[in-house]
Amino acid sequence: MPLPDHCPTMAHEPALTRWKFEDFEEAYDAKFGRRKGDVKENGHAQAAKELSEDNVSQGNVVGNGNNRNSASLAVYEQYLPRENNGVNIAGVVLERSMEKPQKGLLPAFDSVEMRTLGESISRDILRGNPDVQWDSIKGLENAKRLLKEAVVMPIKYPKYFTGLLSPWKGILLFGPPGTGKTMLAKAVATECKTTFFNISASSIVSKWRGDSEKLVKVLFEVARHHAPSTIFLDEIDAIISQRGEGRSEHEASRRLKTELLIQMDGLTQTNDLVFVLAATNLPWELDAAMLRRLEKRILVPLPDLEARRSMFKELLPLQPDHELPYDFMVENTEGYSGSDIRLVCKEAAMRPLRRLMVKLEESNATQLPEEELPSVGPVTCDDVTVALKVTRPSAHLLAPRYQNFNDEYGSQAIF
């Protein structure tokens, strides 16, 4: 169509042309300095690489349709075998790593609700190493021997623990408060290097109807996913006390106990290395069905004479020119728990600091720099005597009852 005469500007402009691909390629190379020979040699490979990177970064399906972003893959899908070790894109085979992907935090749940519950359970996984060695626990040789036999050895030497010698799946630690039950559990986590679930009543009790038993089920599924693993149920008497006592037991509590018993019974029928380690101060309040599933019942007693001596020597070490009456301290702490002995040592070490505080207050030395402040004096025999008078045992009255329960239900280490 001829241009109108009243448009002189458009009449002088050059006509629009359609670029060919070769023209565009030459202009691109001239602008960015890429040689034409390199383009012809590496064009297909570069295009394939860019296509692969773009698709993988966006989580799209490329190649054979199985390479999706790992964040959107279920855990079991990442472990599916591949027939070929590469993906064919534009005639170029891209190498695929043969290494297995890291195991995800959660297994492949069927619903979003179960995955949400699994995320809440995963917060109770103990991160890092508790760094509690067996030697740092004074005394309790019988309890340590039984724990090593029930938990540590099956993980170290699984060849021998098969068939009738399959490892125990439930272990109960019972005894007076402050005797080291939690420390024993941390020592197991340190020694075995397993995934350690530190579970309390607040971890598996929910206000929503039906969520408590679902949390119990999810807990054991996550533990099997991370096997070998250890589930530590602290104060288990608050979770599964005896059923049917009176008419005050709520239906939700009964359903929670039933689900826990079902999951515990399922552990004995599988080969997964999942151990349930429970601790309580009131073993006689546990349900009889739970006692059956906790196959090893280990008494953690009050420290004996040698254990108390070792505790005093570690907490109140010898000081130059000041000897401490260790024999006197050991004889006068019969019936004290490990926590009580620590309080005695803390009170004895606090008395020299109190004397120093009085002197500093009288001299008004609050303006002195930190490096000029005087040091705390040593602990004397009088400090130990006063500390023993003001610190009394807290768990000695129930010691005979624990012994009677151990004689009836407990496990003994006899060689």
Short mmCIF file of C-alpha atoms in Angstrom, two decimals:
data_model
loop_
_atom_site.label_atom_id
_atom_site.label_comp_id
_atom_site.label_asym_id
_atom_site.label_seq_id
_atom_site.Cartn_x
_atom_site.Cartn_y
_atom_site.Cartn_z
CA MET A 1 0.00 0.00 0.00
CA PRO A 2 1.53 3.43 -0.99
CA LEU A 3 2.39 5.76 1.90
CA PRO A 4 0.27 8.90 2.19
CA ASP A 5 1.85 12.16 1.15
CA HIS A 6 1.20 13.80 4.55
CA CYS A 7 3.64 11.35 6.24
CA PRO A 8 7.08 12.44 5.03
CA THR A 9 8.86 10.89 8.04
CA MET A 10 7.64 7.38 7.40
CA ALA A 11 8.44 7.69 3.73
CA HIS A 12 12.13 8.18 4.45
CA GLU A 13 12.46 5.30 7.03
CA PRO A 14 13.95 2.00 5.77
CA ALA A 15 11.55 -0.87 5.28
CA LEU A 16 11.34 -3.47 8.07
CA THR A 17 13.16 -6.73 7.35
CA ARG A 18 12.76 -10.23 8.95
CA TRP A 19 16.08 -11.55 10.34
CA LYS A 20 17.15 -15.04 9.63
CA PHE A 21 18.61 -17.17 12.46
CA GLU A 22 22.10 -16.91 10.89
CA ASP A 23 21.86 -13.09 10.85
CA PHE A 24 20.86 -13.00 14.50
CA GLU A 25 23.69 -15.41 15.40
CA GLU A 26 26.28 -13.25 13.61
CA ALA A 27 25.05 -10.08 15.34
CA TYR A 28 25.12 -11.83 18.73
CA ASP A 29 28.65 -13.10 18.15
CA ALA A 30 29.83 -9.69 16.98
CA LYS A 31 28.47 -8.04 20.10
CA PHE A 32 29.70 -10.54 22.72
CA GLY A 33 32.89 -11.67 20.96
CA ARG A 34 32.12 -15.37 20.64
CA ARG A 35 33.76 -17.15 17.72
CA LYS A 36 31.56 -18.87 15.21
CA GLY A 37 33.58 -22.10 15.25
CA ASP A 38 33.06 -22.53 19.00
CA VAL A 39 29.35 -22.05 18.53
CA LYS A 40 29.10 -24.83 15.98
CA GLU A 41 31.17 -27.24 18.07
CA ASN A 42 29.65 -26.56 21.47
CA GLY A 43 26.22 -25.30 20.54
CA HIS A 44 24.34 -28.52 21.16
CA ALA A 45 26.14 -29.30 24.41
CA GLN A 46 25.70 -25.74 25.74
CA ALA A 47 22.00 -25.75 24.85
CA ALA A 48 21.54 -29.10 26.53
CA LYS A 49 23.36 -27.90 29.66
CA GLU A 50 21.32 -24.71 29.91
CA LEU A 51 18.12 -26.67 29.36
CA SER A 52 19.07 -29.16 32.07
CA GLU A 53 20.04 -26.49 34.60
CA ASP A 54 16.88 -24.51 33.97
CA ASN A 55 14.63 -27.52 34.30
CA VAL A 56 16.32 -28.86 37.43
CA SER A 57 16.25 -25.45 39.13
CA GLN A 58 12.53 -25.09 38.42
CA GLY A 59 11.67 -28.68 39.39
CA ASN A 60 10.43 -29.59 35.89
CA VAL A 61 10.47 -33.01 34.26
CA VAL A 62 13.37 -33.47 31.84
CA GLY A 63 14.79 -36.34 29.89
CA ASN A 64 13.09 -39.57 30.86
CA GLY A 65 10.54 -37.85 33.10
CA ASN A 66 12.08 -39.02 36.43
CA ASN A 67 14.39 -36.13 37.25
CA ARG A 68 12.43 -33.80 39.49
CA ASN A 69 13.62 -31.44 42.15
CA SER A 70 14.66 -33.47 45.20
CA ALA A 71 12.66 -31.19 47.48
CA SER A 72 9.44 -32.37 45.81
CA LEU A 73 10.40 -36.05 45.82
CA ALA A 74 9.22 -38.45 48.48
CA VAL A 75 12.08 -40.19 50.27
CA TYR A 76 11.39 -43.59 48.74
CA GLU A 77 11.34 -42.04 45.23
CA GLN A 78 14.89 -40.77 45.64
CA TYR A 79 16.09 -44.33 46.21
CA LEU A 80 14.36 -45.83 43.17
CA PRO A 81 16.90 -47.61 40.90
CA ARG A 82 17.74 -45.99 37.60
CA GLU A 83 18.26 -48.12 34.49
CA ASN A 84 20.71 -45.69 32.94
CA ASN A 85 23.32 -43.54 34.57
CA GLY A 86 22.40 -40.48 32.53
CA VAL A 87 19.67 -38.38 30.99
CA ASN A 88 19.53 -37.91 27.18
CA ILE A 89 18.88 -34.28 26.30
CA ALA A 90 19.27 -33.12 22.70
CA GLY A 91 21.49 -36.08 21.93
CA VAL A 92 23.85 -35.37 24.85
CA VAL A 93 24.05 -37.77 27.80
CA LEU A 94 24.32 -35.87 31.10
CA GLU A 95 26.08 -37.81 33.84
CA ARG A 96 24.09 -38.60 36.97
CA SER A 97 25.70 -39.12 40.34
CA MET A 98 25.56 -42.72 41.56
CA GLU A 99 25.58 -41.68 45.23
CA LYS A 100 22.39 -42.20 47.20
CA PRO A 101 20.71 -39.00 48.37
CA GLN A 102 20.70 -38.27 52.04
CA LYS A 103 17.81 -39.73 54.01
CA GLY A 104 15.07 -37.19 54.56
CA LEU A 105 13.99 -36.01 57.96
CA LEU A 106 10.55 -37.59 57.63
CA PRO A 107 9.25 -40.72 55.88
CA ALA A 108 6.69 -40.56 53.07
CA PHE A 109 3.38 -39.98 54.85
CA ASP A 110 0.02 -40.50 53.16
CA SER A 111 -1.47 -37.15 54.17
CA VAL A 112 -0.46 -33.61 55.00
CA GLU A 113 -1.90 -34.02 58.50
CA MET A 114 0.44 -36.90 59.33
CA ARG A 115 3.41 -34.98 57.94
CA THR A 116 2.54 -32.02 60.16
CA LEU A 117 2.47 -34.32 63.18
CA GLY A 118 5.79 -35.80 62.07
CA GLU A 119 7.36 -32.34 61.98
CA SER A 120 6.27 -31.73 65.58
CA ILE A 121 7.80 -35.07 66.63
CA SER A 122 11.05 -34.30 64.81
CA ARG A 123 11.60 -31.32 67.11
CA ASP A 124 12.21 -33.80 69.94
CA ILE A 125 15.12 -35.46 68.15
CA LEU A 126 18.22 -34.80 70.24
CA ARG A 127 20.65 -32.84 68.08
CA GLY A 128 24.35 -33.35 68.55
CA ASN A 129 26.16 -35.63 70.93
CA PRO A 130 25.18 -35.56 74.65
CA ASP A 131 28.86 -36.30 75.44
CA VAL A 132 28.13 -38.42 78.53
CA GLN A 133 30.60 -41.27 78.90
CA TRP A 134 30.11 -44.39 80.99
CA ASP A 135 33.09 -43.45 83.17
CA SER A 136 31.48 -40.13 84.10
CA ILE A 137 28.67 -42.04 85.87
CA LYS A 138 29.94 -43.14 89.25
CA GLY A 139 28.82 -46.55 90.48
CA LEU A 140 25.75 -48.25 88.96
CA GLU A 141 27.88 -51.05 87.53
CA ASN A 142 24.96 -53.48 87.39
CA ALA A 143 22.73 -51.01 85.52
CA LYS A 144 25.50 -50.13 83.06
CA ARG A 145 26.25 -53.80 82.37
CA LEU A 146 22.59 -54.59 81.65
CA LEU A 147 22.19 -51.53 79.42
CA LYS A 148 25.26 -52.42 77.38
CA GLU A 149 23.96 -55.95 76.95
CA ALA A 150 20.46 -54.84 75.93
CA VAL A 151 21.18 -51.81 73.71
CA VAL A 152 24.85 -51.22 72.94
CA MET A 153 26.03 -54.71 72.00
CA PRO A 154 23.19 -55.48 69.52
CA ILE A 155 24.11 -52.35 67.57
CA LYS A 156 27.85 -53.05 67.64
CA TYR A 157 27.61 -56.77 66.90
CA PRO A 158 24.29 -57.43 65.11
CA LYS A 159 25.59 -60.76 63.77
CA TYR A 160 25.13 -62.47 67.13
CA PHE A 161 21.72 -61.05 68.04
CA THR A 162 19.42 -62.94 65.69
CA GLY A 163 16.64 -65.47 66.15
CA LEU A 164 16.11 -66.30 69.79
CA LEU A 165 18.89 -63.85 70.72
CA SER A 166 17.15 -60.92 69.05
CA PRO A 167 17.74 -57.72 71.07
CA TRP A 168 15.33 -56.51 73.70
CA LYS A 169 13.14 -53.70 72.37
CA GLY A 170 11.90 -52.28 75.69
CA ILE A 171 14.03 -51.27 78.70
CA LEU A 172 12.77 -49.66 81.92
CA LEU A 173 15.00 -47.69 84.29
CA PHE A 174 13.39 -47.25 87.68
CA GLY A 175 14.65 -46.00 91.01
CA PRO A 176 14.64 -43.04 93.39
CA PRO A 177 14.82 -39.52 91.87
CA GLY A 178 18.28 -38.09 91.31
CA THR A 179 20.13 -41.39 90.92
CA GLY A 180 21.22 -40.95 87.28
CA LYS A 181 18.52 -42.52 85.09
CA THR A 182 18.62 -39.68 82.56
CA MET A 183 22.42 -39.73 82.54
CA LEU A 184 22.35 -43.42 81.71
CA ALA A 185 20.04 -42.69 78.78
CA LYS A 186 22.42 -39.96 77.54
CA ALA A 187 25.33 -42.36 77.87
CA VAL A 188 23.45 -44.83 75.67
CA ALA A 189 22.91 -42.10 73.07
CA THR A 190 26.60 -41.17 73.19
CA GLU A 191 27.87 -44.74 72.99
CA CYS A 192 25.50 -46.01 70.29
CA LYS A 193 25.44 -42.85 68.15
CA THR A 194 21.83 -43.56 67.26
CA THR A 195 19.02 -41.12 66.55
CA PHE A 196 17.81 -40.19 70.03
CA PHE A 197 14.19 -39.14 70.60
CA ASN A 198 13.77 -37.34 73.94
CA ILE A 199 10.02 -37.74 74.51
CA SER A 200 7.92 -36.49 77.40
CA ALA A 201 4.18 -36.38 78.00
CA SER A 202 3.87 -32.99 76.28
CA SER A 203 5.34 -34.45 73.07
CA ILE A 204 2.55 -36.95 72.42
CA VAL A 205 -0.47 -35.42 74.18
CA SER A 206 -2.69 -33.10 72.18
CA LYS A 207 -5.87 -31.19 72.95
CA TRP A 208 -7.36 -32.19 69.61
CA ARG A 209 -9.45 -35.34 69.53
CA GLY A 210 -7.57 -38.25 67.96
CA ASP A 211 -4.23 -36.45 67.62
CA SER A 212 -2.60 -38.07 70.65
CA GLU A 213 -2.76 -41.60 69.27
CA LYS A 214 -1.75 -40.30 65.84
CA LEU A 215 1.31 -38.68 67.42
CA VAL A 216 2.27 -42.01 68.98
CA LYS A 217 1.94 -43.77 65.63
CA VAL A 218 3.95 -41.06 63.84
CA LEU A 219 6.63 -41.22 66.53
CA PHE A 220 7.32 -44.90 65.87
CA GLU A 221 7.17 -44.43 62.09
CA VAL A 222 9.77 -41.66 62.26
CA ALA A 223 11.90 -43.79 64.61
CA ARG A 224 11.82 -46.70 62.13
CA HIS A 225 12.73 -44.28 59.36
CA HIS A 226 15.83 -43.17 61.30
CA ALA A 227 16.74 -46.67 62.57
CA PRO A 228 18.85 -47.48 64.49
CA SER A 229 17.15 -45.17 66.95
CA THR A 230 16.32 -44.89 70.63
CA ILE A 231 13.03 -43.51 72.01
CA PHE A 232 13.54 -42.21 75.54
CA LEU A 233 10.25 -41.83 77.43
CA ASP A 234 11.00 -39.83 80.56
CA GLU A 235 8.54 -40.15 83.47
CA ILE A 236 6.55 -42.81 81.63
CA ASP A 237 4.20 -43.21 84.60
CA ALA A 238 2.60 -39.89 83.58
CA ILE A 239 1.76 -41.38 80.17
CA ILE A 240 0.66 -44.96 80.81
CA SER A 241 -0.40 -45.57 84.38
CA GLN A 242 -2.66 -48.47 85.28
CA ARG A 243 -5.85 -48.59 83.23
CA GLY A 244 -9.32 -48.86 84.69
CA GLU A 245 -8.56 -47.31 88.09
CA GLY A 246 -11.80 -45.70 89.16
CA ARG A 247 -14.10 -43.89 86.74
CA SER A 248 -11.98 -40.77 86.33
CA GLU A 249 -9.93 -42.01 83.36
CA HIS A 250 -10.78 -40.10 80.20
CA GLU A 251 -11.48 -41.86 76.92
CA ALA A 252 -8.67 -39.96 75.16
CA SER A 253 -6.17 -41.13 77.78
CA ARG A 254 -7.28 -44.73 77.31
CA ARG A 255 -6.92 -44.49 73.52
CA LEU A 256 -3.42 -43.04 73.92
CA LYS A 257 -2.37 -45.91 76.20
CA THR A 258 -3.83 -48.48 73.83
CA GLU A 259 -2.00 -47.06 70.81
CA LEU A 260 1.29 -46.97 72.72
CA LEU A 261 0.86 -50.61 73.71
CA ILE A 262 0.07 -51.58 70.10
CA GLN A 263 3.15 -49.80 68.77
CA MET A 264 5.34 -51.33 71.47
CA ASP A 265 4.06 -54.78 70.59
CA GLY A 266 4.81 -54.13 66.92
CA LEU A 267 8.47 -53.49 67.67
CA THR A 268 8.98 -57.08 68.81
CA GLN A 269 7.67 -58.39 65.49
CA THR A 270 10.09 -56.49 63.23
CA ASN A 271 13.84 -56.46 62.70
CA ASP A 272 14.14 -52.66 62.94
CA LEU A 273 16.68 -51.53 65.53
CA VAL A 274 14.32 -49.28 67.46
CA PHE A 275 14.71 -49.34 71.24
CA VAL A 276 12.29 -47.88 73.78
CA LEU A 277 14.11 -46.68 76.87
CA ALA A 278 11.75 -45.58 79.64
CA ALA A 279 12.44 -44.03 83.03
CA THR A 280 10.18 -43.65 86.06
CA ASN A 281 10.25 -42.97 89.78
CA LEU A 282 6.98 -44.84 90.36
CA PRO A 283 7.27 -48.23 88.66
CA TRP A 284 4.45 -49.79 90.68
CA GLU A 285 1.97 -47.40 89.01
CA LEU A 286 2.71 -48.66 85.49
CA ASP A 287 0.18 -50.78 83.64
CA ALA A 288 0.85 -54.52 83.69
CA ALA A 289 0.71 -54.71 79.88
CA MET A 290 3.44 -52.07 79.63
CA LEU A 291 5.60 -53.92 82.14
CA ARG A 292 5.37 -56.99 79.91
CA ARG A 293 6.54 -55.00 76.88
CA LEU A 294 9.41 -53.42 78.84
CA GLU A 295 11.35 -56.68 78.88
CA LYS A 296 14.40 -55.42 80.79
CA ARG A 297 13.55 -53.69 84.07
CA ILE A 298 16.71 -52.24 85.61
CA LEU A 299 16.94 -50.79 89.10
CA VAL A 300 19.02 -47.59 89.41
CA PRO A 301 19.66 -47.58 93.18
CA LEU A 302 21.08 -45.01 95.55
CA PRO A 303 24.87 -44.71 95.33
CA ASP A 304 26.85 -47.09 97.47
CA LEU A 305 29.88 -46.25 99.61
CA GLU A 306 32.48 -46.33 96.83
CA ALA A 307 30.25 -44.37 94.45
CA ARG A 308 29.75 -41.62 97.05
CA ARG A 309 33.49 -41.44 97.67
CA SER A 310 34.15 -41.02 93.94
CA MET A 311 31.53 -38.27 93.72
CA PHE A 312 33.01 -36.31 96.63
CA LYS A 313 36.53 -36.57 95.23
CA GLU A 314 35.39 -35.30 91.84
CA LEU A 315 33.19 -32.47 93.10
CA LEU A 316 35.48 -31.39 95.97
CA PRO A 317 39.02 -32.22 94.82
CA LEU A 318 42.02 -32.06 97.14
CA GLN A 319 43.45 -28.59 97.73
CA PRO A 320 46.97 -27.69 98.87
CA ASP A 321 47.37 -27.49 102.66
CA HIS A 322 43.70 -28.37 103.19
CA GLU A 323 42.64 -31.98 103.59
CA LEU A 324 38.98 -32.86 103.44
CA PRO A 325 37.38 -35.60 105.59
CA TYR A 326 36.23 -37.89 102.79
CA ASP A 327 35.62 -40.80 105.16
CA PHE A 328 33.44 -38.61 107.36
CA MET A 329 31.44 -37.41 104.35
CA VAL A 330 30.90 -40.92 103.00
CA GLU A 331 29.74 -42.30 106.38
CA ASN A 332 27.27 -39.46 106.94
CA THR A 333 25.62 -39.56 103.51
CA GLU A 334 23.99 -42.98 103.70
CA GLY A 335 20.67 -42.75 101.82
CA TYR A 336 21.69 -39.68 99.80
CA SER A 337 21.10 -39.72 96.05
CA GLY A 338 23.60 -38.42 93.52
CA SER A 339 21.65 -35.18 93.28
CA ASP A 340 21.70 -34.79 97.09
CA ILE A 341 25.47 -35.29 97.18
CA ARG A 342 25.90 -32.60 94.56
CA LEU A 343 23.84 -30.22 96.71
CA VAL A 344 26.05 -31.01 99.73
CA CYS A 345 29.18 -30.19 97.75
CA LYS A 346 27.61 -27.02 96.37
CA GLU A 347 26.67 -25.84 99.86
CA ALA A 348 30.18 -26.57 101.15
CA ALA A 349 31.77 -24.64 98.27
CA MET A 350 29.37 -21.73 98.81
CA ARG A 351 30.46 -21.03 102.38
CA PRO A 352 33.96 -19.62 101.49
CA LEU A 353 32.27 -17.41 98.90
CA ARG A 354 29.84 -16.09 101.52
CA ARG A 355 32.76 -15.10 103.76
CA LEU A 356 34.41 -13.31 100.87
CA MET A 357 31.17 -11.49 100.00
CA VAL A 358 30.96 -10.14 103.57
CA LYS A 359 34.51 -8.75 103.36
CA LEU A 360 33.88 -7.15 99.99
CA GLU A 361 30.69 -5.50 101.21
CA GLU A 362 32.41 -4.15 104.34
CA SER A 363 35.31 -2.69 102.35
CA ASN A 364 33.01 -1.30 99.65
CA ALA A 365 35.12 -2.89 96.90
CA THR A 366 32.45 -2.74 94.23
CA GLN A 367 34.52 -0.30 92.15
CA LEU A 368 37.53 -2.60 91.87
CA PRO A 369 38.26 -4.03 88.43
CA GLU A 370 37.62 -7.73 87.98
CA GLU A 371 41.30 -8.72 87.82
CA GLU A 372 41.99 -7.08 91.22
CA LEU A 373 39.24 -8.93 93.11
CA PRO A 374 40.52 -11.46 95.69
CA SER A 375 40.15 -15.18 95.05
CA VAL A 376 37.76 -17.46 96.92
CA GLY A 377 39.29 -19.36 99.83
CA PRO A 378 39.46 -23.17 100.10
CA VAL A 379 36.73 -25.42 101.51
CA THR A 380 37.43 -26.44 105.11
CA CYS A 381 36.25 -29.32 107.29
CA ASP A 382 33.86 -26.99 109.11
CA ASP A 383 32.26 -26.05 105.79
CA VAL A 384 31.63 -29.71 105.01
CA THR A 385 30.17 -30.37 108.47
CA VAL A 386 27.74 -27.45 108.20
CA ALA A 387 26.77 -28.46 104.66
CA LEU A 388 25.86 -31.96 105.85
CA LYS A 389 23.69 -30.51 108.61
CA VAL A 390 21.66 -28.21 106.36
CA THR A 391 21.25 -30.63 103.40
CA ARG A 392 19.03 -33.63 104.02
CA PRO A 393 18.34 -36.67 101.77
CA SER A 394 15.26 -36.56 99.58
CA ALA A 395 14.59 -40.16 98.47
CA HIS A 396 15.76 -42.53 101.21
CA LEU A 397 12.28 -43.34 102.55
CA LEU A 398 11.19 -45.22 99.41
CA ALA A 399 14.41 -47.21 98.97
CA PRO A 400 12.94 -50.44 100.51
CA ARG A 401 9.92 -50.24 98.21
CA TYR A 402 12.15 -49.99 95.12
CA GLN A 403 14.10 -53.01 96.32
CA ASN A 404 10.91 -55.03 96.78
CA PHE A 405 9.75 -54.12 93.27
CA ASN A 406 13.15 -55.11 91.90
CA ASP A 407 13.00 -58.48 93.65
CA GLU A 408 9.60 -59.13 92.09
CA TYR A 409 9.94 -57.69 88.57
CA GLY A 410 13.52 -56.52 88.09
CA SER A 411 16.31 -57.90 85.90
CA GLN A 412 19.50 -59.13 87.53
CA ALA A 413 22.98 -59.38 86.06
CA ILE A 414 24.20 -62.85 87.05
CA PHE A 415 27.31 -64.39 85.48
#
